[in-house]
Tab-separated table of C-alpha atoms and ligand atoms in Angstrom:
chain	number	residue	atom	x	y	z
A	426	UNK	CA	-0.038	-0.078	-0.004
A	427	UNK	CA	1.246	3.361	-0.953
A	428	UNK	CA	1.015	6.352	1.431
A	429	UNK	CA	1.521	10.071	0.860
A	430	UNK	CA	2.568	11.979	3.978
A	431	UNK	CA	2.131	15.623	3.780
A	432	UNK	CA	3.908	17.034	6.700
A	433	UNK	CA	6.222	20.111	7.100
A	434	UNK	CA	7.727	19.277	10.470
A	435	UNK	CA	10.703	16.782	10.278
A	436	UNK	CA	10.386	15.889	14.014
A	437	UNK	CA	6.995	14.388	13.272
A	438	UNK	CA	7.470	13.248	9.705
A	439	UNK	CA	10.761	11.408	10.079
A	440	UNK	CA	9.830	8.841	12.784
A	441	UNK	CA	6.443	8.492	10.986
A	442	UNK	CA	7.955	7.560	7.618
A	443	UNK	CA	10.345	5.057	9.309
A	444	UNK	CA	7.685	3.475	11.380
A	445	UNK	CA	5.302	3.126	8.417
A	446	UNK	CA	7.956	1.756	6.265
A	447	UNK	CA	8.788	-0.961	8.859
A	448	UNK	CA	5.148	-1.873	8.884
A	449	UNK	CA	5.408	-2.556	5.048
A	450	UNK	CA	3.979	0.615	3.628
A	451	UNK	CA	5.400	2.254	0.593
A	452	UNK	CA	5.871	5.927	1.791
A	453	UNK	CA	6.448	9.207	0.077
A	454	UNK	CA	6.809	12.363	2.218
A	455	UNK	CA	6.493	15.934	1.001
A	456	UNK	CA	6.420	18.931	3.074
A	457	UNK	CA	4.152	21.500	1.198
A	458	UNK	CA	0.727	21.584	-0.228
A	459	UNK	CA	2.212	22.183	-3.843
A	460	UNK	CA	4.305	19.164	-3.604
A	461	UNK	CA	1.365	17.095	-2.330
A	462	UNK	CA	-0.592	18.147	-5.406
A	463	UNK	CA	2.178	17.357	-7.814
A	464	UNK	CA	2.908	13.969	-6.253
A	465	UNK	CA	2.233	10.618	-7.880
A	466	UNK	CA	-1.028	8.915	-7.115
A	467	UNK	CA	-1.108	6.859	-3.801
A	468	UNK	CA	-3.619	4.689	-2.004
A	469	UNK	CA	-4.039	7.010	1.038
A	470	UNK	CA	-3.057	10.622	1.939
A	471	UNK	CA	-1.974	11.635	5.438
A	472	UNK	CA	-2.538	15.441	5.380
A	473	UNK	CA	-1.323	17.970	7.919
A	474	UNK	CA	-3.630	21.001	8.416
A	475	UNK	CA	-0.881	23.614	8.870
A	476	UNK	CA	1.419	23.630	5.782
A	477	UNK	CA	3.830	26.408	4.858
A	478	UNK	CA	2.397	27.300	1.526
A	479	UNK	CA	-1.387	26.639	1.782
A	480	UNK	CA	-3.552	25.055	4.402
A	481	UNK	CA	-4.649	21.408	4.399
A	482	UNK	CA	-8.295	22.312	3.595
A	483	UNK	CA	-7.197	23.838	0.315
A	484	UNK	CA	-5.088	20.730	-0.633
A	485	UNK	CA	-7.978	18.520	0.444
A	486	UNK	CA	-10.412	20.419	-1.868
A	487	UNK	CA	-8.041	20.363	-4.786
A	488	UNK	CA	-7.154	16.730	-4.362
A	489	UNK	CA	-10.946	15.857	-4.435
A	490	UNK	CA	-11.454	17.680	-7.775
A	491	UNK	CA	-10.262	14.658	-9.457
A	492	UNK	CA	-9.439	11.976	-6.929
A	493	UNK	CA	-11.244	9.790	-4.511
A	494	UNK	CA	-8.055	8.794	-2.621
A	495	UNK	CA	-8.712	8.370	1.048
A	496	UNK	CA	-7.516	11.356	2.990
A	497	UNK	CA	-6.754	11.349	6.720
A	498	UNK	CA	-6.556	14.947	7.906
A	499	UNK	CA	-4.018	15.672	10.857
A	500	UNK	CA	-5.010	18.618	13.168
A	501	UNK	CA	-3.631	20.070	16.422
A	502	UNK	CA	-5.439	19.525	19.498
A	503	UNK	CA	-8.631	21.594	19.970
A	504	UNK	CA	-9.116	22.481	16.298
A	505	UNK	CA	-12.841	21.227	16.498
A	506	UNK	CA	-14.249	23.543	13.966
A	507	UNK	CA	-11.357	22.648	11.458
A	508	UNK	CA	-12.237	18.936	11.762
A	509	UNK	CA	-15.810	19.479	10.676
A	510	UNK	CA	-14.746	21.665	7.768
A	511	UNK	CA	-12.221	19.017	6.832
A	512	UNK	CA	-14.774	16.216	6.611
A	513	UNK	CA	-17.118	18.464	4.566
A	514	UNK	CA	-14.370	18.930	2.134
A	515	UNK	CA	-14.088	15.337	1.614
A	516	UNK	CA	-11.497	14.121	4.145
A	517	UNK	CA	-12.371	10.460	5.219
A	518	UNK	CA	-11.047	10.808	8.675
A	519	UNK	CA	-9.062	12.957	11.095
A	520	UNK	CA	-6.300	12.397	13.679
A	521	UNK	CA	-5.615	14.871	16.398
A	522	UNK	CA	-1.780	15.568	17.226
A	523	UNK	CA	-0.166	14.236	19.196
A	524	UNK	CA	-1.354	10.865	18.224
A	525	UNK	CA	0.085	7.423	18.849
A	526	UNK	CA	1.602	5.176	16.118
A	527	UNK	CA	-0.864	2.393	16.830
A	528	UNK	CA	-3.802	4.657	16.550
A	529	UNK	CA	-2.478	6.028	13.293
A	530	UNK	CA	-2.153	2.347	11.953
A	531	UNK	CA	-5.826	1.581	13.072
A	532	UNK	CA	-7.099	4.513	11.316
A	533	UNK	CA	-5.306	3.847	8.133
A	534	UNK	CA	-6.645	0.300	8.094
A	535	UNK	CA	-10.170	1.431	8.990
A	536	UNK	CA	-10.189	4.044	6.239
A	537	UNK	CA	-8.740	1.839	3.482
A	538	UNK	CA	-11.125	-1.114	4.460
A	539	UNK	CA	-14.133	1.445	4.099
A	540	UNK	CA	-12.940	2.783	0.824
A	541	UNK	CA	-11.734	-0.590	-0.586
A	542	UNK	CA	-15.308	-1.954	-0.483
A	543	UNK	CA	-16.197	0.790	-2.993
A	544	UNK	CA	-13.642	-0.569	-5.368
A	545	UNK	CA	-13.916	-4.327	-4.775
A	546	UNK	CA	-16.978	-4.726	-7.133
A	547	UNK	CA	-16.441	-5.509	-10.757
A	548	UNK	CA	-17.344	-1.987	-11.547
A	549	UNK	CA	-16.624	0.675	-8.840
A	550	UNK	CA	-19.399	2.810	-10.040
A	551	UNK	CA	-22.026	0.161	-9.273
A	552	UNK	CA	-23.033	-1.030	-5.854
A	553	UNK	CA	-24.944	-4.421	-5.658
A	554	UNK	CA	-26.771	-5.760	-2.674
A	555	UNK	CA	-29.265	-8.684	-3.491
A	556	UNK	CA	-31.859	-7.418	-6.005
A	557	UNK	CA	-30.785	-3.879	-5.461
A	558	UNK	CA	-28.230	-2.283	-7.868
A	559	UNK	CA	-27.108	1.393	-7.428
A	560	UNK	CA	-25.421	3.178	-10.233
A	561	UNK	CA	-23.394	5.971	-8.777
A	562	UNK	CA	-22.648	7.577	-12.069
A	563	UNK	CA	-26.144	8.107	-13.189
A	564	UNK	CA	-27.431	8.237	-9.645
A	565	UNK	CA	-30.018	5.543	-10.392
A	566	UNK	CA	-31.195	2.798	-8.004
A	567	UNK	CA	-32.748	-0.306	-9.472
A	568	UNK	CA	-34.685	-2.894	-7.489
A	569	UNK	CA	-35.281	-6.175	-9.563
A	570	UNK	CA	-34.456	-4.038	-12.551
A	571	UNK	CA	-37.083	-1.390	-11.803
A	572	UNK	CA	-35.830	2.109	-11.141
A	573	UNK	CA	-36.783	3.579	-7.734
A	574	UNK	CA	-37.873	7.122	-7.464
A	575	UNK	CA	-35.720	8.559	-4.865
A	576	UNK	CA	-34.963	12.038	-3.626
A	577	UNK	CA	-31.304	13.099	-3.685
A	578	UNK	CA	-30.844	12.583	0.083
A	579	UNK	CA	-32.669	9.201	-0.123
A	580	UNK	CA	-30.185	8.133	-2.887
A	581	UNK	CA	-27.231	9.138	-0.951
A	582	UNK	CA	-28.230	7.311	2.158
A	583	UNK	CA	-29.113	4.238	0.357
A	584	UNK	CA	-25.732	4.344	-1.538
A	585	UNK	CA	-23.903	4.858	1.721
A	586	UNK	CA	-25.454	1.735	3.302
A	587	UNK	CA	-25.109	-0.187	0.093
A	588	UNK	CA	-21.422	0.398	0.033
A	589	UNK	CA	-20.986	-2.304	2.713
A	590	UNK	CA	-24.221	-4.363	3.036
A	591	UNK	CA	-24.371	-6.188	6.414
A	592	UNK	CA	-22.179	-3.699	8.163
A	593	UNK	CA	-23.690	-1.146	10.679
A	594	UNK	CA	-23.124	2.385	9.642
A	595	UNK	CA	-23.159	4.767	12.617
A	596	UNK	CA	-25.474	7.756	12.777
A	597	UNK	CA	-22.666	10.210	13.131
A	598	UNK	CA	-21.253	8.999	9.920
A	599	UNK	CA	-24.569	9.008	8.132
A	600	UNK	CA	-25.139	12.843	9.177
A	601	UNK	CA	-21.585	13.668	8.150
A	602	UNK	CA	-21.726	11.944	4.718
A	603	UNK	CA	-25.196	12.474	3.669
A	604	UNK	CA	-26.042	15.784	5.336
A	605	UNK	CA	-22.678	17.191	5.939
A	606	UNK	CA	-23.375	17.839	9.541
A	607	UNK	CA	-22.805	16.211	12.968
A	608	UNK	CA	-25.660	18.119	14.498
A	609	UNK	CA	-27.362	15.705	17.012
A	610	UNK	CA	-30.974	16.774	16.077
A	611	UNK	CA	-30.261	15.332	12.633
A	612	UNK	CA	-31.219	11.919	13.928
A	613	UNK	CA	-34.885	12.573	13.307
A	614	UNK	CA	-34.156	13.511	9.641
A	615	UNK	CA	-32.374	10.215	9.276
A	616	UNK	CA	-35.429	8.437	10.628
A	617	UNK	CA	-37.870	10.181	8.138
A	618	UNK	CA	-35.561	9.277	5.222
A	619	UNK	CA	-35.266	5.663	6.421
A	620	UNK	CA	-39.098	5.374	6.544
A	621	UNK	CA	-39.409	6.656	2.964
A	622	UNK	CA	-36.857	4.186	1.601
A	623	UNK	CA	-38.332	1.135	3.428
A	624	UNK	CA	-41.698	2.028	1.721
A	625	UNK	CA	-39.990	2.407	-1.653
A	626	UNK	CA	-38.040	-0.817	-1.181
A	627	UNK	CA	-41.254	-2.628	-0.533
A	628	UNK	CA	-39.980	-4.362	2.527
A	629	UNK	CA	-38.929	-2.803	5.932
A	630	UNK	CA	-36.290	-5.698	6.362
A	631	UNK	CA	-34.040	-4.032	3.914
A	632	UNK	CA	-32.847	-1.447	6.450
A	633	UNK	CA	-32.330	-2.593	9.949
A	634	UNK	CA	-32.156	-0.070	12.819
A	635	UNK	CA	-29.443	-1.150	15.356
A	636	UNK	CA	-30.519	0.617	18.458
A	637	UNK	CA	-28.091	3.278	19.830
A	638	UNK	CA	-25.699	2.567	16.842
A	639	UNK	CA	-26.936	3.172	13.326
A	640	UNK	CA	-28.320	1.434	10.325
A	641	UNK	CA	-27.518	-1.724	8.388
A	642	UNK	CA	-28.578	-2.696	4.766
A	643	UNK	CA	-29.387	-6.329	4.290
A	644	UNK	CA	-31.181	-7.819	1.394
A	645	UNK	CA	-34.238	-9.582	2.842
A	646	UNK	CA	-34.102	-13.376	2.869
B	2053	CA	CA1	2.489	21.654	10.046
């Protein structure tokens, strides 16, 4: 697995690069946003927020223009607002400095597991779960070959759940990825959309509510 580390501080970057190489990663390290944007494609980007030439948000936004590469943002302690902005700009996760090496490894593995399910299918633009087929490019959802009439948020919610059928997606992540918020009151909004999706799918068993955790998509038996 190839990693790009964007970090201007040698004191942080050097031990990180050494540790990750020991773990078997192929690591490229750059120290500026411009270098990050010019770097060859990798499988994951670890992106520091404070860079000498531009901030990490800008780098993240520009990477997202033409790449889905998983991005983990690295922020300093207490930058709560920054974290939300980073996720809205398309970062997949964040880490707060100072972080432990084990924690970093766990995050890298979690993010790449999540994103590789997207690419594991025969066509990364299509998600399949039982009789349900979702075409991400044309934003169409088909059930037994018949197109479902979904609102944009219903489509995004269904697509998020269908990326990894059988796995519980927590509510925080749903709010973040579908509604771009982590606002607690958003839970009710999720329930309304789930109700509509269950009706349109014709069987409430498609979407299971896991109390206190989140939602799971599972083709009914
Ligand atoms: Ca920095």
